[in-house]
PDB file of C-alpha atoms in Angstrom:
ATOM      1  CA  MET A 175       1.929  -7.452  -8.492  1.00  0.00           C
ATOM      2  CA  THR A 176       5.141  -6.904  -7.103  1.00  0.00           C
ATOM      3  CA  LEU A 177       6.556  -2.955  -7.423  1.00  0.00           C
ATOM      4  CA  VAL A 178      11.042  -3.022  -7.411  1.00  0.00           C
ATOM      5  CA  SER A 179      12.237  -0.153  -7.468  1.00  0.00           C
ATOM      6  CA  ASN A 180      15.025   1.830  -5.771  1.00  0.00           C
ATOM      7  CA  ASP A 181      14.018   5.604  -6.382  1.00  0.00           C
ATOM      8  CA  PRO A 182      14.937   7.918  -3.597  1.00  0.00           C
ATOM      9  CA  THR A 183      11.545  10.019  -4.128  1.00  0.00           C
ATOM     10  CA  TRP A 184       9.758   6.460  -2.319  1.00  0.00           C
ATOM     11  CA  TRP A 185      12.186   7.585   0.565  1.00  0.00           C
ATOM     12  CA  PRO A 186       8.434   9.505   2.207  1.00  0.00           C
ATOM     13  CA  MET A 187       6.356   6.487   1.745  1.00  0.00           C
ATOM     14  CA  ILE A 188       9.161   3.828   2.981  1.00  0.00           C
ATOM     15  CA  ASN A 189       9.634   5.880   6.168  1.00  0.00           C
ATOM     16  CA  PHE A 190       5.790   6.329   6.423  1.00  0.00           C
ATOM     17  CA  PHE A 191       5.222   2.426   6.838  1.00  0.00           C
ATOM     18  CA  ARG A 192       8.290   2.455   9.204  1.00  0.00           C
ATOM     19  CA  LEU A 193       6.488   4.860  11.718  1.00  0.00           C
ATOM     20  CA  THR A 194       3.285   3.313  11.547  1.00  0.00           C
ATOM     21  CA  SER A 195       4.791  -0.025  11.577  1.00  0.00           C
ATOM     22  CA  TYR A 196       6.108   1.352  15.656  1.00  0.00           C
ATOM     23  CA  PHE A 197       2.223   2.420  16.183  1.00  0.00           C
ATOM     24  CA  ILE A 198       1.153  -1.144  15.298  1.00  0.00           C
ATOM     25  CA  VAL A 199       3.580  -2.629  17.647  1.00  0.00           C
ATOM     26  CA  ALA A 200       2.956  -0.949  20.265  1.00  0.00           C
ATOM     27  CA  SER A 201      -1.049  -1.407  20.101  1.00  0.00           C
ATOM     28  CA  SER A 202      -0.090  -5.256  19.921  1.00  0.00           C
ATOM     29  CA  VAL A 203       1.870  -4.874  23.122  1.00  0.00           C
ATOM     30  CA  VAL A 204      -0.917  -2.637  25.026  1.00  0.00           C
ATOM     31  CA  VAL A 205      -3.440  -5.217  23.862  1.00  0.00           C
ATOM     32  CA  ILE A 206      -1.300  -8.194  25.154  1.00  0.00           C
ATOM     33  CA  HIS A 207      -0.145  -6.943  27.981  1.00  0.00           C
ATOM     34  CA  ASP A 208      -3.578  -6.094  28.888  1.00  0.00           C
ATOM     35  CA  TRP A 209      -4.417  -9.932  28.389  1.00  0.00           C
ATOM     36  CA  VAL A 210      -1.667 -11.212  30.673  1.00  0.00           C
ATOM     37  CA  LEU A 211      -2.759  -8.484  33.210  1.00  0.00           C
ATOM     38  CA  THR A 212      -6.815 -10.060  33.138  1.00  0.00           C
ATOM     39  CA  LEU A 213      -5.767 -13.493  32.526  1.00  0.00           C
ATOM     40  CA  GLY A 214      -6.371 -14.068  36.636  1.00  0.00           C
ATOM     41  CA  ARG A 215      -9.846 -12.592  36.324  1.00  0.00           C
ATOM     42  CA  GLU A 216     -10.615 -14.283  33.172  1.00  0.00           C
ATOM     43  CA  VAL A 217      -9.504 -17.805  34.136  1.00  0.00           C
ATOM     44  CA  GLU A 218     -11.699 -17.369  37.787  1.00  0.00           C
ATOM     45  CA  LEU A 219     -14.621 -15.316  36.175  1.00  0.00           C
ATOM     46  CA  ILE A 220     -14.586 -16.636  32.572  1.00  0.00           C
ATOM     47  CA  TRP A 221     -13.598 -19.630  32.501  1.00  0.00           C
ATOM     48  CA  GLY A 222     -14.333 -20.921  35.657  1.00  0.00           C
ATOM     49  CA  GLN A 223     -17.842 -20.480  34.990  1.00  0.00           C
ATOM     50  CA  ARG A 224     -20.507 -22.064  32.955  1.00  0.00           C
ATOM     51  CA  VAL A 225     -20.700 -21.532  29.853  1.00  0.00           C
ATOM     52  CA  SER A 226     -23.121 -19.128  27.993  1.00  0.00           C
ATOM     53  CA  LEU A 227     -23.537 -16.978  25.270  1.00  0.00           C
ATOM     54  CA  MET A 228     -21.478 -13.843  27.389  1.00  0.00           C
ATOM     55  CA  THR A 229     -18.582 -16.259  27.709  1.00  0.00           C
ATOM     56  CA  ILE A 230     -18.636 -17.498  24.444  1.00  0.00           C
ATOM     57  CA  LEU A 231     -18.626 -13.500  22.976  1.00  0.00           C
ATOM     58  CA  TYR A 232     -15.552 -12.548  25.305  1.00  0.00           C
ATOM     59  CA  LEU A 233     -13.326 -15.614  24.508  1.00  0.00           C
ATOM     60  CA  SER A 234     -14.408 -14.780  20.747  1.00  0.00           C
ATOM     61  CA  MET A 235     -13.485 -11.176  21.212  1.00  0.00           C
ATOM     62  CA  ARG A 236     -10.670 -11.407  23.664  1.00  0.00           C
ATOM     63  CA  TYR A 237      -8.547 -14.260  21.597  1.00  0.00           C
ATOM     64  CA  ILE A 238      -9.827 -12.205  17.602  1.00  0.00           C
ATOM     65  CA  GLY A 239      -7.993  -9.750  19.274  1.00  0.00           C
ATOM     66  CA  ILE A 240      -4.422 -11.274  20.480  1.00  0.00           C
ATOM     67  CA  ILE A 241      -4.583 -12.782  16.827  1.00  0.00           C
ATOM     68  CA  TYR A 242      -5.563  -9.103  15.435  1.00  0.00           C
ATOM     69  CA  ALA A 243      -2.069  -8.041  17.521  1.00  0.00           C
ATOM     70  CA  MET A 244      -0.217 -10.840  16.014  1.00  0.00           C
ATOM     71  CA  GLU A 245      -0.519  -9.713  12.712  1.00  0.00           C
ATOM     72  CA  PRO A 246       2.034 -11.075  10.447  1.00  0.00           C
ATOM     73  CA  PRO A 247       5.072  -8.493   9.196  1.00  0.00           C
ATOM     74  CA  ASP A 248       4.680  -6.616   5.875  1.00  0.00           C
ATOM     75  CA  SER A 249       7.267  -9.493   4.352  1.00  0.00           C
ATOM     76  CA  LEU A 250       4.490 -11.592   3.334  1.00  0.00           C
ATOM     77  CA  THR A 251       3.981 -12.738  -0.463  1.00  0.00           C
ATOM     78  CA  ASP A 252       1.740 -10.718  -2.319  1.00  0.00           C
ATOM     79  CA  ARG A 253      -0.870 -13.497  -2.013  1.00  0.00           C
ATOM     80  CA  SER A 254      -0.302 -14.319   1.531  1.00  0.00           C
ATOM     81  CA  SER A 255      -0.478 -10.475   2.273  1.00  0.00           C
ATOM     82  CA  GLU A 256      -4.127 -10.259   0.500  1.00  0.00           C
ATOM     83  CA  ILE A 257      -5.360 -13.589   2.769  1.00  0.00           C
ATOM     84  CA  THR A 258      -4.728 -11.653   5.941  1.00  0.00           C
ATOM     85  CA  ASN A 259      -6.087  -8.329   4.726  1.00  0.00           C
ATOM     86  CA  PHE A 260      -9.272 -10.277   4.563  1.00  0.00           C
ATOM     87  CA  THR A 261      -9.284 -11.816   7.343  1.00  0.00           C
ATOM     88  CA  LEU A 262      -8.251  -8.872   9.272  1.00  0.00           C
ATOM     89  CA  ASN A 263     -11.060  -6.854   7.606  1.00  0.00           C
ATOM     90  CA  SER A 264     -13.318  -9.747   8.205  1.00  0.00           C
ATOM     91  CA  ALA A 265     -12.011  -9.971  12.147  1.00  0.00           C
ATOM     92  CA  ASN A 266     -13.579  -6.263  12.347  1.00  0.00           C
ATOM     93  CA  VAL A 267     -16.922  -7.395  10.934  1.00  0.00           C
ATOM     94  CA  VAL A 268     -17.331 -10.224  13.318  1.00  0.00           C
ATOM     95  CA  VAL A 269     -15.575  -7.947  16.690  1.00  0.00           C
ATOM     96  CA  THR A 270     -18.132  -4.907  15.614  1.00  0.00           C
ATOM     97  CA  ALA A 271     -21.453  -7.374  15.330  1.00  0.00           C
ATOM     98  CA  ILE A 272     -19.816  -9.273  19.068  1.00  0.00           C
ATOM     99  CA  LEU A 273     -19.735  -5.781  20.596  1.00  0.00           C
ATOM    100  CA  GLY A 274     -23.213  -4.528  19.474  1.00  0.00           C
ATOM    101  CA  ALA A 275     -24.787  -7.977  21.105  1.00  0.00           C
ATOM    102  CA  ILE A 276     -22.823  -7.201  24.129  1.00  0.00           C
ATOM    103  CA  MET A 277     -24.804  -3.162  23.946  1.00  0.00           C
ATOM    104  CA  ILE A 278     -27.954  -4.748  23.641  1.00  0.00           C
ATOM    105  CA  ALA A 279     -27.006  -7.086  26.795  1.00  0.00           C
ATOM    106  CA  ARG A 280     -25.887  -4.129  28.914  1.00  0.00           C
ATOM    107  CA  LEU A 281     -28.588  -1.738  27.685  1.00  0.00           C
ATOM    108  CA  TYR A 282     -31.561  -4.908  28.397  1.00  0.00           C
ATOM    109  CA  ALA A 283     -30.004  -4.805  31.390  1.00  0.00           C
ATOM    110  CA  MET A 284     -30.523  -1.605  32.563  1.00  0.00           C
ATOM    111  CA  TYR A 285     -34.029  -1.420  31.567  1.00  0.00           C
ATOM    112  CA  GLN A 286     -34.997  -4.304  33.847  1.00  0.00           C
ATOM    113  CA  GLY A 287     -35.634  -7.022  31.233  1.00  0.00           C
ATOM    114  CA  SER A 288     -37.888  -4.764  29.137  1.00  0.00           C
ATOM    115  CA  ARG A 289     -38.885  -7.046  26.054  1.00  0.00           C
ATOM    116  CA  ASN A 290     -39.378  -4.280  23.962  1.00  0.00           C
ATOM    117  CA  MET A 291     -36.763  -2.115  24.574  1.00  0.00           C
ATOM    118  CA  LEU A 292     -35.147  -5.609  23.550  1.00  0.00           C
ATOM    119  CA  ILE A 293     -36.728  -6.251  20.348  1.00  0.00           C
ATOM    120  CA  PHE A 294     -36.107  -2.718  19.516  1.00  0.00           C
ATOM    121  CA  LEU A 295     -31.950  -2.853  20.438  1.00  0.00           C
ATOM    122  CA  ILE A 296     -32.071  -6.270  18.132  1.00  0.00           C
ATOM    123  CA  ALA A 297     -33.793  -5.046  15.542  1.00  0.00           C
ATOM    124  CA  ILE A 298     -31.922  -1.533  15.126  1.00  0.00           C
ATOM    125  CA  CYS A 299     -28.334  -3.014  15.584  1.00  0.00           C
ATOM    126  CA  LEU A 300     -29.561  -6.433  13.051  1.00  0.00           C
ATOM    127  CA  VAL A 301     -29.971  -3.279  10.330  1.00  0.00           C
ATOM    128  CA  VAL A 302     -26.407  -1.923  11.096  1.00  0.00           C
ATOM    129  CA  ASN A 303     -24.244  -5.225  11.274  1.00  0.00           C
ATOM    130  CA  VAL A 304     -26.197  -6.744   8.113  1.00  0.00           C
ATOM    131  CA  THR A 305     -26.187  -3.409   6.151  1.00  0.00           C
ATOM    132  CA  SER A 306     -22.318  -2.746   7.529  1.00  0.00           C
ATOM    133  CA  ALA A 307     -21.640  -6.362   6.415  1.00  0.00           C
ATOM    134  CA  VAL A 308     -22.068  -6.210   3.210  1.00  0.00           C
ATOM    135  CA  VAL A 309     -20.987  -2.558   2.457  1.00  0.00           C
ATOM    136  CA  ALA A 310     -17.521  -4.050   4.061  1.00  0.00           C
ATOM    137  CA  GLY A 311     -18.141  -6.914   1.710  1.00  0.00           C
ATOM    138  CA  ILE A 312     -18.295  -5.448  -1.566  1.00  0.00           C
ATOM    139  CA  ILE A 313     -15.051  -2.880  -0.745  1.00  0.00           C
ATOM    140  CA  ILE A 314     -13.064  -5.973   0.248  1.00  0.00           C
ATOM    141  CA  SER A 315     -13.709  -7.921  -2.854  1.00  0.00           C
ATOM    142  CA  ASN A 316     -12.597  -4.985  -4.677  1.00  0.00           C
ATOM    143  CA  THR A 317      -9.808  -4.526  -3.083  1.00  0.00           C
ATOM    144  CA  SER A 318      -6.523  -6.036  -4.294  1.00  0.00           C
ATOM    145  CA  GLY A 319      -3.030  -5.910  -2.546  1.00  0.00           C
ATOM    146  CA  GLU A 320       0.538  -4.669  -4.278  1.00  0.00           C
ATOM    147  CA  GLU A 321       3.766  -5.915  -2.947  1.00  0.00           C
ATOM    148  CA  LEU A 322       6.233  -2.967  -2.910  1.00  0.00           C
ATOM    149  CA  ILE A 323       9.867  -3.618  -2.528  1.00  0.00           C
ATOM    150  CA  LEU A 324      11.180  -0.319  -2.122  1.00  0.00           C
ATOM    151  CA  SER A 325      15.190   0.325  -1.507  1.00  0.00           C
ATOM    152  CA  GLY A 326      15.390  -3.174  -0.111  1.00  0.00           C
ATOM    153  CA  THR A 327      12.325  -3.085   2.341  1.00  0.00           C
ATOM    154  CA  TYR A 328       9.175  -4.718   1.859  1.00  0.00           C
ATOM    155  CA  HIS A 329       5.928  -3.648   1.944  1.00  0.00           C
ATOM    156  CA  CYS A 330       2.268  -4.365   1.062  1.00  0.00           C
ATOM    157  CA  THR A 331      -0.266  -1.740   0.169  1.00  0.00           C
ATOM    158  CA  TYR A 332      -3.941  -1.976  -0.951  1.00  0.00           C
ATOM    159  CA  SER A 333      -6.251  -0.311  -2.828  1.00  0.00           C
ATOM    160  CA  SER A 334     -10.054  -0.388  -3.908  1.00  0.00           C
ATOM    161  CA  GLU A 335     -12.007   0.477  -6.728  1.00  0.00           C
ATOM    162  CA  SER A 336     -14.877   0.967  -4.759  1.00  0.00           C
ATOM    163  CA  ASP A 337     -16.428   3.883  -4.015  1.00  0.00           C
ATOM    164  CA  PRO A 338     -15.003   5.847  -0.847  1.00  0.00           C
ATOM    165  CA  ASN A 339     -18.700   6.977   0.796  1.00  0.00           C
ATOM    166  CA  LEU A 340     -18.844   3.280   0.978  1.00  0.00           C
ATOM    167  CA  VAL A 341     -16.132   3.101   3.926  1.00  0.00           C
ATOM    168  CA  LEU A 342     -18.253   6.489   5.368  1.00  0.00           C
ATOM    169  CA  ALA A 343     -21.458   4.787   5.330  1.00  0.00           C
ATOM    170  CA  ILE A 344     -19.740   2.485   7.327  1.00  0.00           C
ATOM    171  CA  TYR A 345     -18.593   4.575   9.687  1.00  0.00           C
ATOM    172  CA  THR A 346     -21.841   6.449  10.468  1.00  0.00           C
ATOM    173  CA  LEU A 347     -23.570   3.560  10.574  1.00  0.00           C
ATOM    174  CA  ASN A 348     -21.758   2.470  13.826  1.00  0.00           C
ATOM    175  CA  THR A 349     -21.286   5.882  14.898  1.00  0.00           C
ATOM    176  CA  ALA A 350     -25.279   6.066  14.768  1.00  0.00           C
ATOM    177  CA  TRP A 351     -25.509   3.117  17.073  1.00  0.00           C
ATOM    178  CA  GLU A 352     -22.992   3.859  19.530  1.00  0.00           C
ATOM    179  CA  VAL A 353     -25.343   7.409  20.125  1.00  0.00           C
ATOM    180  CA  LEU A 354     -27.872   5.525  20.499  1.00  0.00           C
ATOM    181  CA  ALA A 355     -26.576   3.128  23.009  1.00  0.00           C
ATOM    182  CA  LEU A 356     -25.075   6.225  24.721  1.00  0.00           C
ATOM    183  CA  CYS A 357     -28.551   8.141  25.204  1.00  0.00           C
ATOM    184  CA  LEU A 358     -30.187   5.541  25.929  1.00  0.00           C
ATOM    185  CA  ALA A 359     -27.667   3.918  29.122  1.00  0.00           C
ATOM    186  CA  ALA A 360     -27.620   7.878  30.178  1.00  0.00           C
ATOM    187  CA  TRP A 361     -31.694   8.074  30.118  1.00  0.00           C
ATOM    188  CA  SER A 362     -31.901   4.873  31.871  1.00  0.00           C
ATOM    189  CA  ALA A 363     -28.647   6.223  34.350  1.00  0.00           C
ATOM    190  CA  LEU A 364     -30.497   9.508  35.063  1.00  0.00           C
ATOM    191  CA  ASN A 365     -33.650   7.427  35.830  1.00  0.00           C
ATOM    192  CA  GLN A 366     -31.172   5.424  38.376  1.00  0.00           C
ATOM    193  CA  PHE A 367     -30.464   8.630  40.040  1.00  0.00           C
ATOM    194  CA  ARG A 368     -33.628   9.762  40.268  1.00  0.00           C
ATOM    195  CA  ASP A 369     -34.483   7.062  41.824  1.00  0.00           C
ATOM    196  CA  LEU A 370     -31.522   7.480  44.770  1.00  0.00           C
ATOM    197  CA  ARG A 371     -33.545  10.193  45.481  1.00  0.00           C
ATOM    198  CA  ARG A 372     -36.728   9.154  45.928  1.00  0.00           C
ATOM    199  CA  PHE A 373     -36.057   5.785  47.322  1.00  0.00           C
ATOM    200  CA  GLY A 374     -32.259   5.153  48.377  1.00  0.00           C
ATOM    201  CA  THR A 375     -30.125   2.827  47.796  1.00  0.00           C
ATOM    202  CA  SER A 376     -27.329   1.025  49.296  1.00  0.00           C
ATOM    203  CA  THR A 377     -25.734  -0.450  45.996  1.00  0.00           C
ATOM    204  CA  PHE A 378     -26.038   2.528  43.484  1.00  0.00           C
ATOM    205  CA  GLY A 379     -22.746   3.948  43.867  1.00  0.00           C
ATOM    206  CA  ASP A 380     -21.055   0.757  43.215  1.00  0.00           C
ATOM    207  CA  CYS A 381     -23.280   0.198  40.330  1.00  0.00           C
ATOM    208  CA  PHE A 382     -22.344   4.035  38.914  1.00  0.00           C
ATOM    209  CA  THR A 383     -19.068   3.239  39.860  1.00  0.00           C
ATOM    210  CA  VAL A 384     -18.789   0.321  37.545  1.00  0.00           C
ATOM    211  CA  LEU A 385     -20.952   1.875  34.559  1.00  0.00           C
ATOM    212  CA  ILE A 386     -18.416   5.231  34.654  1.00  0.00           C
ATOM    213  CA  LYS A 387     -15.801   2.777  34.187  1.00  0.00           C
ATOM    214  CA  SER A 388     -16.150   0.488  32.105  1.00  0.00           C
ATOM    215  CA  HIS A 389     -19.067   1.472  29.900  1.00  0.00           C
ATOM    216  CA  LEU A 390     -18.532   5.613  29.769  1.00  0.00           C
ATOM    217  CA  LEU A 391     -15.459   4.372  28.745  1.00  0.00           C
ATOM    218  CA  TYR A 392     -15.830   2.647  26.115  1.00  0.00           C
ATOM    219  CA  PHE A 393     -18.452   5.279  24.904  1.00  0.00           C
ATOM    220  CA  ALA A 394     -15.472   7.939  24.964  1.00  0.00           C
ATOM    221  CA  SER A 395     -13.171   6.011  23.431  1.00  0.00           C
ATOM    222  CA  PHE A 396     -15.471   4.990  20.535  1.00  0.00           C
ATOM    223  CA  PHE A 397     -16.361   8.496  20.099  1.00  0.00           C
ATOM    224  CA  VAL A 398     -12.403   9.748  19.567  1.00  0.00           C
ATOM    225  CA  ALA A 399     -11.788   6.740  17.333  1.00  0.00           C
ATOM    226  CA  SER A 400     -14.930   8.366  15.401  1.00  0.00           C
ATOM    227  CA  CYS A 401     -13.488  11.477  14.948  1.00  0.00           C
ATOM    228  CA  LEU A 402     -10.395  10.109  13.789  1.00  0.00           C
ATOM    229  CA  ASN A 403     -11.904   7.980  11.114  1.00  0.00           C
ATOM    230  CA  PHE A 404     -13.871  10.692  10.079  1.00  0.00           C
ATOM    231  CA  GLY A 405     -10.837  12.969   9.774  1.00  0.00           C
ATOM    232  CA  SER A 406      -8.971  10.732   7.895  1.00  0.00           C
ATOM    233  CA  PHE A 407     -11.213  11.629   4.851  1.00  0.00           C
ATOM    234  CA  ALA A 408      -9.958  14.908   4.739  1.00  0.00           C
ATOM    235  CA  PRO A 409      -7.701  15.460   1.440  1.00  0.00           C
ATOM    236  CA  THR A 410      -4.590  17.058   3.495  1.00  0.00           C
ATOM    237  CA  ILE A 411      -4.526  13.747   5.628  1.00  0.00           C
ATOM    238  CA  GLU A 412      -5.775  11.371   3.168  1.00  0.00           C
ATOM    239  CA  ASP A 413      -2.763  11.805   0.366  1.00  0.00           C
ATOM    240  CA  SER A 414      -0.298  13.029   2.798  1.00  0.00           C
ATOM    241  CA  VAL A 415       2.814  10.831   4.049  1.00  0.00           C
ATOM    242  CA  SER A 416       4.237  13.631   6.602  1.00  0.00           C
ATOM    243  CA  MET A 417       4.921  12.968  10.280  1.00  0.00           C
ATOM    244  CA  GLY A 418       1.574  14.304  11.458  1.00  0.00           C
ATOM    245  CA  VAL A 419      -0.371  12.435   9.538  1.00  0.00           C
ATOM    246  CA  VAL A 420       1.687   9.166  10.430  1.00  0.00           C
ATOM    247  CA  THR A 421       1.219  10.366  14.143  1.00  0.00           C
ATOM    248  CA  TYR A 422      -2.557  10.763  13.580  1.00  0.00           C
ATOM    249  CA  ASP A 423      -2.731   7.459  11.264  1.00  0.00           C
ATOM    250  CA  GLY A 424      -1.247   5.517  14.460  1.00  0.00           C
ATOM    251  CA  SER A 425      -2.924   7.105  17.583  1.00  0.00           C
ATOM    252  CA  LEU A 426      -6.435   5.856  15.139  1.00  0.00           C
ATOM    253  CA  VAL A 427      -4.805   2.435  14.919  1.00  0.00           C
ATOM    254  CA  MET A 428      -4.167   2.305  18.736  1.00  0.00           C
ATOM    255  CA  ILE A 429      -7.362   4.174  19.657  1.00  0.00           C
ATOM    256  CA  ALA A 430      -9.456   1.310  17.687  1.00  0.00           C
ATOM    257  CA  MET A 431      -7.584  -1.705  19.424  1.00  0.00           C
ATOM    258  CA  LEU A 432      -7.542  -0.424  22.373  1.00  0.00           C
ATOM    259  CA  GLN A 433     -11.935  -0.049  22.286  1.00  0.00           C
ATOM    260  CA  MET A 434     -12.523  -3.573  20.722  1.00  0.00           C
ATOM    261  CA  PHE A 435      -9.868  -5.861  22.622  1.00  0.00           C
ATOM    262  CA  VAL A 436      -8.978  -3.873  25.618  1.00  0.00           C
ATOM    263  CA  LEU A 437     -12.035  -2.330  26.709  1.00  0.00           C
ATOM    264  CA  GLY A 438     -14.235  -4.549  24.615  1.00  0.00           C
ATOM    265  CA  PRO A 439     -13.504  -7.826  26.590  1.00  0.00           C
ATOM    266  CA  ARG A 440     -13.768  -5.605  30.073  1.00  0.00           C
ATOM    267  CA  LEU A 441     -17.311  -4.555  29.226  1.00  0.00           C
ATOM    268  CA  ILE A 442     -17.825  -8.212  30.583  1.00  0.00           C
ATOM    269  CA  LEU A 443     -14.876  -8.823  32.993  1.00  0.00           C
ATOM    270  CA  ASP A 444     -15.900  -5.965  35.043  1.00  0.00           C
ATOM    271  CA  ILE A 445     -19.697  -7.007  35.154  1.00  0.00           C
ATOM    272  CA  ARG A 446     -18.717 -10.674  36.281  1.00  0.00           C
ATOM    273  CA  GLU A 447     -16.398  -9.216  39.042  1.00  0.00           C
ATOM    274  CA  PHE A 448     -19.179  -6.594  40.233  1.00  0.00           C
ATOM    275  CA  HIS A 449     -21.450  -9.700  40.409  1.00  0.00           C
ATOM    276  CA  ALA A 450     -19.147 -11.661  42.069  1.00  0.00           C
ATOM    277  CA  LYS A 451     -18.367  -9.219  45.122  1.00  0.00           C
ATOM    278  CA  LEU A 452     -21.736  -8.633  45.354  1.00  0.00           C
ATOM    279  CA  VAL A 453     -22.658 -12.376  46.119  1.00  0.00           C
ATOM    280  CA  ALA A 454     -19.439 -12.420  47.944  1.00  0.00           C
ATOM    281  CA  ASP A 455     -20.534  -9.954  50.405  1.00  0.00           C
ATOM    282  CA  SER A 456     -24.313  -9.682  50.699  1.00  0.00           C
ATOM    283  CA  ASP A 457     -26.572 -12.680  51.428  1.00  0.00           C
ATOM    284  CA  ALA A 458     -28.764 -13.816  48.387  1.00  0.00           C
ATOM    285  CA  GLY A 459     -31.858 -12.112  49.268  1.00  0.00           C
ATOM    286  CA  MET A 460     -30.894  -9.410  49.959  1.00  0.00           C
ATOM    287  CA  GLY A 461     -31.062  -5.429  47.936  1.00  0.00           C
ATOM    288  CA  MET A 462     -29.991  -6.788  44.461  1.00  0.00           C
ATOM    289  CA  ALA A 463     -29.917 -10.444  43.891  1.00  0.00           C
ATOM    290  CA  SER A 464     -27.558 -10.044  40.350  1.00  0.00           C
ATOM    291  CA  ILE A 465     -26.247  -8.071  37.289  1.00  0.00           C
ATOM    292  CA  ASP A 466     -24.980 -10.997  35.348  1.00  0.00           C
ATOM    293  CA  PHE A 467     -24.612 -11.232  31.808  1.00  0.00           C
ATOM    294  CA  GLN A 468     -25.037 -15.055  31.328  1.00  0.00           C
ATOM    295  CA  GLU A 469     -29.286 -15.040  32.150  1.00  0.00           C
ATOM    296  CA  ARG A 470     -31.117 -12.525  32.487  1.00  0.00           C
ATOM    297  CA  LEU A 471     -31.948  -9.929  35.029  1.00  0.00           C
ATOM    298  CA  TYR A 472     -33.355  -9.891  38.418  1.00  0.00           C
ATOM    299  CA  ALA A 473     -33.920  -7.131  40.482  1.00  0.00           C
ATOM    300  CA  SER A 474     -35.930  -5.758  43.575  1.00  0.00           C
ATOM    301  CA  THR A 475     -36.826  -2.403  43.293  1.00  0.00           C
ATOM    302  CA  SER A 476     -35.428  -0.654  40.085  1.00  0.00           C
ATOM    303  CA  SER A 477     -33.011  -1.516  37.465  1.00  0.00           C
ATOM    304  CA  TYR A 478     -29.464  -1.384  38.030  1.00  0.00           C
ATOM    305  CA  VAL A 479     -26.414  -1.312  35.642  1.00  0.00           C
TER     306      VAL A 479
END
């Protein structure tokens, strides 16, 4: 369906679309810029290594992000825009599942290859992701697009007949999973610190640095994005096109893309780089053998991140 209008009452909406597009472009530039900056490391640590599950997950997440960043403009036809919207929403579901798999691998390594922990994490992650995928499918199937030609500018809007609480349910499930993973990571870090005080180790400091730079930074970005997502359901935000709301929505888009397509791939890349330095700087049998997401974790005295 196409709506054509030159009514001045649409000008605030036109301004809203225009300003929002600036945030989307800025987010896309950040994603592509990060890919260019890390391309050398990617070639060495990903392409130069044998293929593994984590290699596939990294490449999927990284290049879905590149495609996502190159989202076509609003000037698409109504039908093409609906296809694009479906593809991008499906990509969100896929990337969320990939991030869940990476979290499982990290926590499994932190807990020194505990089989019980692995089973627990897989069960919880499956419940969260399968439920979220089903709910997202319901929402997408009930979503329709409308092409707007307003004062000579082209835009596409989307509306869903589904219950708004379904979207809230997805946010709640994903937030619960990430909070659980954060708590488990924090508990593991506490145990690491206790082991450090009790036995001492030369590699703990470096491992903890990697944890701070990648793991906790990722969770911090997710926490901010979650707060903004929940806040977007407030009536004063949901039904407004003011400058403040544009900034709010734009910030949400930027943080979400940063979390998924910049910090997400770095969860693997930073650990690969840390492992490569360990191999280069120490003998194979000294201290920690490896922290490699390609295979299981092998550790000597206690778990390492």
